[in-house]
């Protein structure tokens, strides 16, 4: 890490604080941060987790508010009791897609536990853990009850939006998309699927049997393992050792299932009820490091692979390698660099002891923002900002800077 970037903490902190402040929204007693003005005005679940992780360095109250808003519309009745919605429409507006004014019918990557733990480690806001714990318990019980129909400890997604990687080529087969299609067509198919979910009771098996989207995603399950590990920490912190042991067993079961079913020949999703191995390679494979789902020896091979030129581009990590047939760096999730993905890879590299490579990734991420500003995603070769602007989640570079400047994360 170059000294100039690290010793510049106050400047970065101010830039990120200004970014997030410009995107804050207050509705009644609730506060959250919209991902970006006009493009994304509502609250998104995994965005809010990333926002809270960023806020912990300069605004503990907002870190708490962000997470509490994200869980405020947890489902309270019916088969999806416990689900945390991927979108909360604080001012209404969800009817058209979901038939409900205030929330969506699907979820997003489970990071509330991870975020709560990271926030706590800086703010020591124990009351926040007390408030979040029942929500987290209900959420992870929901995953087990509703989203693991084959009982293999790997949860299934029912819509690409649940992955957070909306338009990745990983989903082209599961979405029955033709070889070539426009962005608009891809977006229309996702909206059509969203509107059809209630017809199948949002049930993963019913959707798969109808030939619709059903994927056990590798990064998603690795993320869930990390969230379960965070629950172990939270339960211990709250003085509940039996609960901690229960979550520990769940985390280990998910890690073992990823190892058993998803790592060969490289970390991959399981597509459909037949659990087919997709042929598309994507950067989602590196998220197994984040969830501790790979042996140290296999991690070494995976990290070597991260360094190939098609992946370690001038501004890594593109979501698809530059050599992939579907590589389209200007198209959303089809080969661009996203700082939230980089952050997860950064954390995973550190978890497995690859501190130098993690530092390099942090530096390249900071250079992206330094050169282009806070965009939703970036061109992996030129570093040009793409998508929405100014995008709150790219403020997460501050967390990597914290890691690099010995603030301890
Ligand atoms: C896009 C992204 C999704 C994100 C949302 C808000 O839909 O694909 O991951 O949560 O924008 O930023």
Coordinates of C-alpha atoms and ligand atoms in Angstrom, one line a residue:
X1 CA 0.0 0.0 0.0
X2 CA 1.5 3.4 -0.9
X3 CA 2.0 5.6 2.1
X4 CA 0.1 8.5 0.5
X5 CA -3.1 6.5 0.3
X6 CA -2.8 5.1 3.9
X7 CA -1.7 8.3 5.6
X8 CA -4.6 10.0 4.0
X9 CA -7.2 8.5 6.2
X10 CA -8.9 11.9 7.2
X11 CA -9.4 12.8 3.5
X12 CA -10.9 9.4 2.7
X13 CA -13.1 9.4 5.7
X14 CA -14.5 12.7 4.8
X15 CA -15.1 11.8 1.2
X16 CA -16.9 8.6 2.2
X17 CA -18.9 10.4 5.0
X18 CA -20.0 13.0 2.5
X19 CA -21.0 10.4 0.0
X20 CA -23.1 8.5 2.5
X21 CA -24.6 11.6 3.9
X22 CA -25.7 12.7 0.5
X23 CA -27.6 9.5 0.0
X24 CA -29.3 9.3 3.5
X25 CA -33.1 9.1 3.7
X26 CA -35.3 9.7 6.7
X27 CA -38.8 8.3 6.8
X28 CA -40.6 8.9 10.1
X29 CA -38.3 7.4 12.8
X30 CA -36.4 5.3 10.3
X31 CA -33.2 6.2 8.5
X32 CA -31.4 4.3 5.7
X33 CA -29.0 5.1 2.9
X34 CA -30.3 4.8 -0.7
X35 CA -27.8 3.1 -2.9
X36 CA -27.8 5.9 -5.4
X37 CA -30.0 8.9 -6.2
X38 CA -32.8 8.4 -8.6
X39 CA -31.6 5.0 -9.9
X40 CA -32.0 3.3 -6.4
X41 CA -34.1 5.3 -4.1
X42 CA -35.4 2.4 -1.9
X43 CA -33.5 0.3 0.7
X44 CA -31.6 -2.8 -0.5
X45 CA -30.6 -5.5 2.0
X46 CA -27.0 -6.2 1.2
X47 CA -26.3 -2.6 0.3
X48 CA -27.4 -1.6 3.8
X49 CA -25.0 -4.2 5.3
X50 CA -22.1 -2.7 3.3
X51 CA -23.2 0.8 4.3
X52 CA -23.3 -0.2 8.0
X53 CA -19.8 -1.7 7.8
X54 CA -18.6 1.6 6.3
X55 CA -20.5 3.8 8.8
X56 CA -18.9 2.0 11.7
X57 CA -15.7 4.1 11.2
X58 CA -17.3 7.5 11.6
X59 CA -21.1 7.3 12.4
X60 CA -22.0 4.5 14.8
X61 CA -25.6 5.8 15.2
X62 CA -26.1 5.5 11.4
X63 CA -24.6 2.1 11.3
X64 CA -27.2 1.0 13.9
X65 CA -30.0 2.8 12.1
X66 CA -29.1 1.2 8.8
X67 CA -29.2 -2.3 10.1
X68 CA -32.4 -1.8 12.1
X69 CA -34.2 -0.4 9.0
X70 CA -33.0 -3.3 7.0
X71 CA -34.7 -5.8 9.3
X72 CA -37.8 -3.8 10.0
X73 CA -39.9 -5.4 7.3
X74 CA -38.9 -9.0 8.1
X75 CA -41.8 -11.3 7.1
X76 CA -44.0 -12.1 10.1
X77 CA -46.6 -14.5 8.6
X78 CA -47.0 -17.3 6.2
X79 CA -44.4 -19.8 4.8
X80 CA -41.8 -17.1 4.4
X81 CA -41.9 -16.0 8.1
X82 CA -38.4 -14.9 9.0
X83 CA -37.3 -13.8 5.5
X84 CA -35.5 -10.5 5.2
X85 CA -36.7 -8.7 2.1
X86 CA -34.2 -7.7 -0.5
X87 CA -36.0 -4.4 -0.9
X88 CA -37.9 -2.2 1.5
X89 CA -40.0 0.5 0.0
X90 CA -40.3 2.9 2.8
X91 CA -42.6 5.2 0.9
X92 CA -44.5 2.4 -0.9
X93 CA -44.2 1.6 -4.6
X94 CA -43.7 -2.2 -4.5
X95 CA -47.2 -3.2 -5.7
X96 CA -46.4 -3.4 -9.4
X97 CA -43.6 -6.0 -9.0
X98 CA -44.6 -7.7 -5.8
X99 CA -48.3 -7.1 -5.1
X100 CA -47.2 -5.5 -1.8
X101 CA -46.5 -1.8 -1.1
X102 CA -43.5 -2.0 1.3
X103 CA -41.4 -5.0 0.5
X104 CA -40.2 -7.5 -2.0
X105 CA -40.9 -11.3 -1.9
X106 CA -37.3 -12.4 -2.2
X107 CA -34.1 -11.9 -0.2
X108 CA -30.4 -11.0 -0.9
X109 CA -27.0 -12.2 0.3
X110 CA -27.2 -12.8 4.1
X111 CA -24.7 -10.3 5.6
X112 CA -26.7 -8.7 8.4
X113 CA -24.8 -10.9 11.0
X114 CA -21.5 -10.2 9.4
X115 CA -22.2 -6.5 9.4
X116 CA -23.5 -6.6 13.0
X117 CA -20.4 -8.3 14.2
X118 CA -18.1 -5.8 12.3
X119 CA -20.0 -2.8 13.6
X120 CA -19.8 -4.2 17.1
X121 CA -16.1 -4.7 16.9
X122 CA -15.6 -1.0 16.4
X123 CA -18.6 0.6 18.3
X124 CA -19.1 -2.0 21.1
X125 CA -22.8 -1.3 20.7
X126 CA -24.0 -4.4 22.5
X127 CA -27.6 -3.2 22.5
X128 CA -27.6 -3.5 18.7
X129 CA -26.7 -7.2 18.9
X130 CA -29.5 -7.7 21.4
X131 CA -31.9 -6.1 19.0
X132 CA -30.7 -7.9 15.9
X133 CA -30.3 -11.4 17.3
X134 CA -34.0 -12.5 17.1
X135 CA -34.1 -11.2 13.5
X136 CA -31.0 -13.1 12.6
X137 CA -32.3 -16.3 14.3
X138 CA -35.6 -16.2 12.4
X139 CA -33.8 -15.4 9.1
X140 CA -31.4 -18.3 9.2
X141 CA -34.2 -20.7 10.4
X142 CA -36.2 -19.5 7.4
X143 CA -33.3 -20.4 5.1
X144 CA -33.3 -24.0 6.5
X145 CA -37.0 -24.4 6.4
X146 CA -37.8 -22.9 3.0
X147 CA -34.7 -22.8 0.9
X148 CA -33.0 -26.1 1.4
X149 CA -35.6 -28.5 -0.1
X150 CA -33.1 -31.3 -0.8
X151 CA -31.6 -31.0 2.7
X152 CA -28.0 -30.8 1.5
X153 CA -27.2 -27.7 3.7
X154 CA -27.0 -25.5 0.6
X155 CA -29.8 -23.0 0.1
X156 CA -31.4 -22.3 -3.3
X157 CA -32.2 -19.0 -4.9
X158 CA -35.4 -18.4 -6.7
X159 CA -34.5 -15.2 -8.5
X160 CA -31.2 -13.8 -9.8
X161 CA -31.9 -10.6 -7.8
X162 CA -31.4 -12.7 -4.7
X163 CA -27.8 -13.2 -5.6
X164 CA -27.1 -9.5 -5.9
X165 CA -25.4 -10.4 -9.2
X166 CA -28.6 -9.6 -11.2
X167 CA -27.4 -10.0 -14.7
X168 CA -24.5 -12.3 -14.5
X169 CA -23.9 -14.8 -17.3
X170 CA -24.0 -17.4 -14.5
X171 CA -27.8 -17.2 -14.7
X172 CA -28.3 -17.2 -18.5
X173 CA -29.1 -21.0 -18.6
X174 CA -31.3 -20.9 -15.5
X175 CA -33.2 -17.9 -17.0
X176 CA -33.6 -19.7 -20.4
X177 CA -31.9 -16.7 -22.1
X178 CA -30.9 -17.0 -25.7
X179 CA -27.2 -16.8 -26.7
X180 CA -27.4 -13.1 -27.5
X181 CA -29.8 -10.7 -25.9
X182 CA -30.0 -7.1 -25.0
X183 CA -29.8 -5.6 -21.5
X184 CA -33.5 -4.6 -21.8
X185 CA -34.5 -8.1 -22.6
X186 CA -32.5 -9.5 -19.7
X187 CA -34.1 -6.9 -17.4
X188 CA -37.6 -7.7 -18.7
X189 CA -37.1 -11.4 -18.0
X190 CA -36.2 -10.7 -14.4
X191 CA -39.2 -8.5 -13.9
X192 CA -41.5 -11.1 -15.5
X193 CA -40.0 -13.8 -13.2
X194 CA -40.6 -11.5 -10.2
X195 CA -44.3 -11.2 -11.1
X196 CA -44.7 -14.9 -11.5
X197 CA -43.2 -15.9 -8.1
X198 CA -46.5 -15.8 -6.2
X199 CA -48.1 -18.1 -8.7
X200 CA -45.6 -20.8 -7.5
X201 CA -45.9 -19.8 -3.8
X202 CA -42.2 -18.6 -4.0
X203 CA -41.4 -22.2 -3.6
X204 CA -38.0 -23.3 -5.0
X205 CA -39.1 -26.8 -6.0
X206 CA -42.3 -25.6 -7.7
X207 CA -40.3 -23.0 -9.6
X208 CA -37.7 -25.5 -10.7
X209 CA -40.4 -28.0 -11.8
X210 CA -42.0 -25.2 -13.9
X211 CA -38.6 -24.8 -15.6
X212 CA -37.9 -21.5 -13.9
X213 CA -34.9 -20.2 -12.1
X214 CA -33.6 -22.4 -9.2
X215 CA -29.9 -22.2 -8.4
X216 CA -27.7 -23.1 -5.4
X217 CA -25.1 -20.4 -5.7
X218 CA -21.6 -21.0 -4.4
X219 CA -20.9 -17.4 -3.3
X220 CA -24.3 -17.1 -1.7
X221 CA -23.8 -20.3 0.4
X222 CA -20.3 -19.2 1.3
X223 CA -21.7 -15.8 2.4
X224 CA -24.3 -17.6 4.5
X225 CA -21.5 -19.6 6.2
X226 CA -19.8 -16.3 7.1
X227 CA -23.1 -15.0 8.4
X228 CA -23.6 -18.1 10.5
X229 CA -20.1 -17.7 11.9
X230 CA -21.0 -14.2 12.9
X231 CA -24.0 -15.5 14.7
X232 CA -21.7 -17.7 16.7
X233 CA -19.8 -14.6 17.8
X234 CA -23.0 -12.7 18.6
X235 CA -24.5 -15.5 20.6
X236 CA -21.3 -15.8 22.6
X237 CA -21.2 -12.1 23.1
X238 CA -24.8 -12.3 24.4
X239 CA -23.9 -15.0 26.9
X240 CA -25.7 -17.9 25.1
X241 CA -23.1 -20.7 24.7
X242 CA -25.7 -23.3 23.6
X243 CA -26.9 -21.1 20.9
X244 CA -23.4 -20.4 19.8
X245 CA -22.7 -24.1 19.5
X246 CA -25.9 -24.5 17.5
X247 CA -24.8 -21.8 15.0
X248 CA -21.2 -23.2 14.9
X249 CA -22.6 -26.6 13.9
X250 CA -24.7 -24.9 11.1
X251 CA -21.8 -22.9 9.8
X252 CA -19.6 -26.0 9.7
X253 CA -22.3 -28.0 7.9
X254 CA -22.6 -25.3 5.2
X255 CA -18.8 -25.1 4.8
X256 CA -18.6 -28.9 4.5
X257 CA -21.5 -29.0 1.9
X258 CA -19.8 -26.3 -0.2
X259 CA -16.5 -28.4 0.0
X260 CA -18.3 -31.6 -0.9
X261 CA -20.5 -30.4 -3.8
X262 CA -19.3 -27.1 -5.2
X263 CA -15.5 -27.0 -5.4
X264 CA -14.6 -29.4 -8.3
X265 CA -13.4 -28.7 -10.9
X266 CA -13.5 -25.1 -9.6
X267 CA -15.9 -23.4 -7.2
X268 CA -19.2 -23.3 -9.0
X269 CA -23.0 -23.1 -8.6
X270 CA -25.4 -26.0 -8.8
X271 CA -28.0 -25.3 -11.4
X272 CA -31.6 -26.7 -11.2
X273 CA -32.9 -29.7 -9.4
X274 CA -30.3 -31.9 -11.3
X275 CA -27.6 -29.7 -9.8
X276 CA -25.8 -29.2 -13.1
X277 CA -22.3 -27.7 -13.2
X278 CA -22.5 -24.4 -15.2
X279 CA -19.7 -23.9 -17.7
X280 CA -19.4 -20.1 -17.1
X281 CA -16.5 -19.1 -14.9
X282 CA -17.2 -16.1 -12.6
X283 CA -15.4 -14.3 -9.8
X284 CA -18.1 -15.7 -7.5
X285 CA -15.6 -18.6 -7.1
X286 CA -13.3 -16.5 -4.9
X287 CA -16.1 -15.8 -2.4
X288 CA -15.5 -19.3 -1.0
X289 CA -12.5 -17.7 0.8
X290 CA -14.8 -15.2 2.5
X291 CA -16.9 -18.1 3.9
X292 CA -14.0 -20.3 4.9
X293 CA -15.3 -23.0 2.6
X294 CA -12.0 -24.3 1.1
X295 CA -8.9 -26.1 2.5
X296 CA -5.7 -24.1 2.7
X297 CA -4.1 -26.1 -0.1
X298 CA -7.1 -25.6 -2.5
X299 CA -7.1 -21.9 -1.4
X300 CA -3.5 -21.7 -2.6
X301 CA -4.5 -22.9 -6.1
X302 CA -7.5 -20.6 -6.2
X303 CA -5.4 -17.6 -5.2
X304 CA -2.9 -18.5 -8.0
X305 CA -5.8 -18.5 -10.4
X306 CA -6.9 -15.1 -9.1
X307 CA -3.6 -13.8 -10.4
X308 CA -4.0 -14.8 -14.1
X309 CA -4.1 -11.8 -16.4
X310 CA -7.7 -12.5 -17.5
X311 CA -8.7 -11.9 -13.9
X312 CA -6.0 -9.8 -12.3
X313 CA -6.7 -7.0 -14.8
X314 CA -5.4 -3.4 -14.3
X315 CA -8.4 -2.9 -12.0
X316 CA -9.5 -6.3 -10.7
X317 CA -11.6 -8.3 -10.0
X318 CA -13.9 -8.5 -13.1
X319 CA -17.0 -10.6 -12.4
X320 CA -16.2 -12.6 -15.5
X321 CA -12.7 -13.2 -16.8
X322 CA -11.7 -11.1 -19.8
X323 CA -11.3 -14.2 -21.9
X324 CA -14.9 -15.4 -21.3
X325 CA -17.2 -15.6 -24.4
X326 CA -19.7 -13.5 -22.5
X327 CA -17.2 -10.9 -21.2
X328 CA -18.9 -7.5 -21.7
X329 CA -17.2 -5.0 -19.4
X330 CA -19.8 -2.2 -20.1
X331 CA -22.7 -4.4 -19.2
X332 CA -23.9 -4.7 -15.7
X333 CA -22.5 -7.9 -13.9
X334 CA -21.0 -9.2 -17.1
X335 CA -17.3 -8.6 -16.6
X336 CA -17.0 -5.4 -14.5
X337 CA -15.3 -4.7 -11.2
X338 CA -17.5 -4.1 -8.2
X339 CA -16.0 -2.8 -4.9
X340 CA -18.3 -4.9 -2.8
X341 CA -17.1 -8.1 -4.5
X342 CA -13.5 -6.8 -4.1
X343 CA -14.2 -6.3 -0.4
X344 CA -15.4 -9.8 0.0
X345 CA -12.4 -11.2 -1.8
X346 CA -10.2 -8.9 0.3
X347 CA -11.6 -10.3 3.5
X348 CA -11.3 -13.8 2.2
X349 CA -7.6 -13.3 1.2
X350 CA -6.8 -12.0 4.6
X351 CA -8.7 -14.9 6.2
X352 CA -6.4 -17.3 4.5
X353 CA -3.3 -15.3 5.2
X354 CA -2.7 -13.7 1.7
X355 CA -2.1 -10.3 3.2
X356 CA 0.1 -9.0 0.4
X357 CA -2.4 -9.8 -2.4
X358 CA -5.2 -8.4 -0.2
X359 CA -3.2 -5.1 0.1
X360 CA -2.7 -5.0 -3.6
X361 CA -6.4 -5.4 -4.1
X362 CA -7.2 -2.7 -1.6
X363 CA -4.7 -0.3 -3.3
X364 CA -6.2 -1.0 -6.7
X365 CA -9.7 -0.4 -5.3
X366 CA -8.7 2.9 -3.8
X367 CA -7.0 3.9 -7.0
X368 CA -10.3 3.2 -8.9
X369 CA -12.1 5.6 -6.6
X370 CA -9.3 8.1 -6.6
X371 CA -9.3 8.2 -10.4
X372 CA -13.0 7.9 -11.1
X373 CA -15.1 8.6 -8.0
X374 CA -17.8 6.5 -6.3
X375 CA -19.5 4.6 -9.1
X376 CA -21.7 1.5 -8.9
X377 CA -19.1 -0.5 -10.8
X378 CA -16.1 0.0 -13.0
X379 CA -14.4 -1.1 -16.2
X380 CA -11.8 -3.6 -15.2
X381 CA -9.3 -2.5 -17.8
X382 CA -9.7 1.3 -18.0
X383 CA -11.1 1.9 -14.6
X384 CA -13.9 4.1 -16.0
X385 CA -16.9 4.4 -13.6
X386 CA -20.1 2.7 -14.8
X387 CA -23.7 2.4 -13.7
X388 CA -25.2 4.6 -11.0
X389 CA -23.4 7.5 -9.4
X390 CA -22.7 8.4 -6.7
X391 CA -23.1 4.9 -5.4
X392 CA -23.0 4.5 -1.6
X393 CA -21.5 1.0 -1.5
X394 CA -18.3 2.0 -3.1
X395 CA -17.6 3.8 0.1
X396 CA -16.6 0.4 1.3
X397 CA -13.0 1.2 0.2
X398 CA -12.7 3.0 3.5
X399 CA -13.0 -0.4 5.2
X400 CA -10.2 -1.8 3.1
X401 CA -8.1 1.3 4.0
X402 CA -8.9 0.6 7.7
X403 CA -7.5 -2.9 7.2
X404 CA -4.4 -1.6 5.6
X405 CA -3.8 1.1 8.1
X406 CA -3.8 -1.2 11.1
X407 CA -7.2 -0.1 12.4
X408 CA -7.9 -3.8 12.9
X409 CA -10.8 -5.4 11.0
Ligands
LIG1 C1 -28.4 -3.6 -8.5 C2 -27.4 -4.6 -8.0 C3 -27.8 -5.2 -6.7 C4 -27.9 -4.0 -5.7 C5 -28.9 -2.9 -6.2 C6 -28.8 -1.7 -5.4 O1 -29.7 -4.1 -8.6 O2 -27.4 -5.7 -9.0 O3 -26.9 -6.1 -6.2 O4 -28.3 -4.5 -4.4 O5 -28.5 -2.6 -7.5 O6 -27.5 -1.2 -5.3

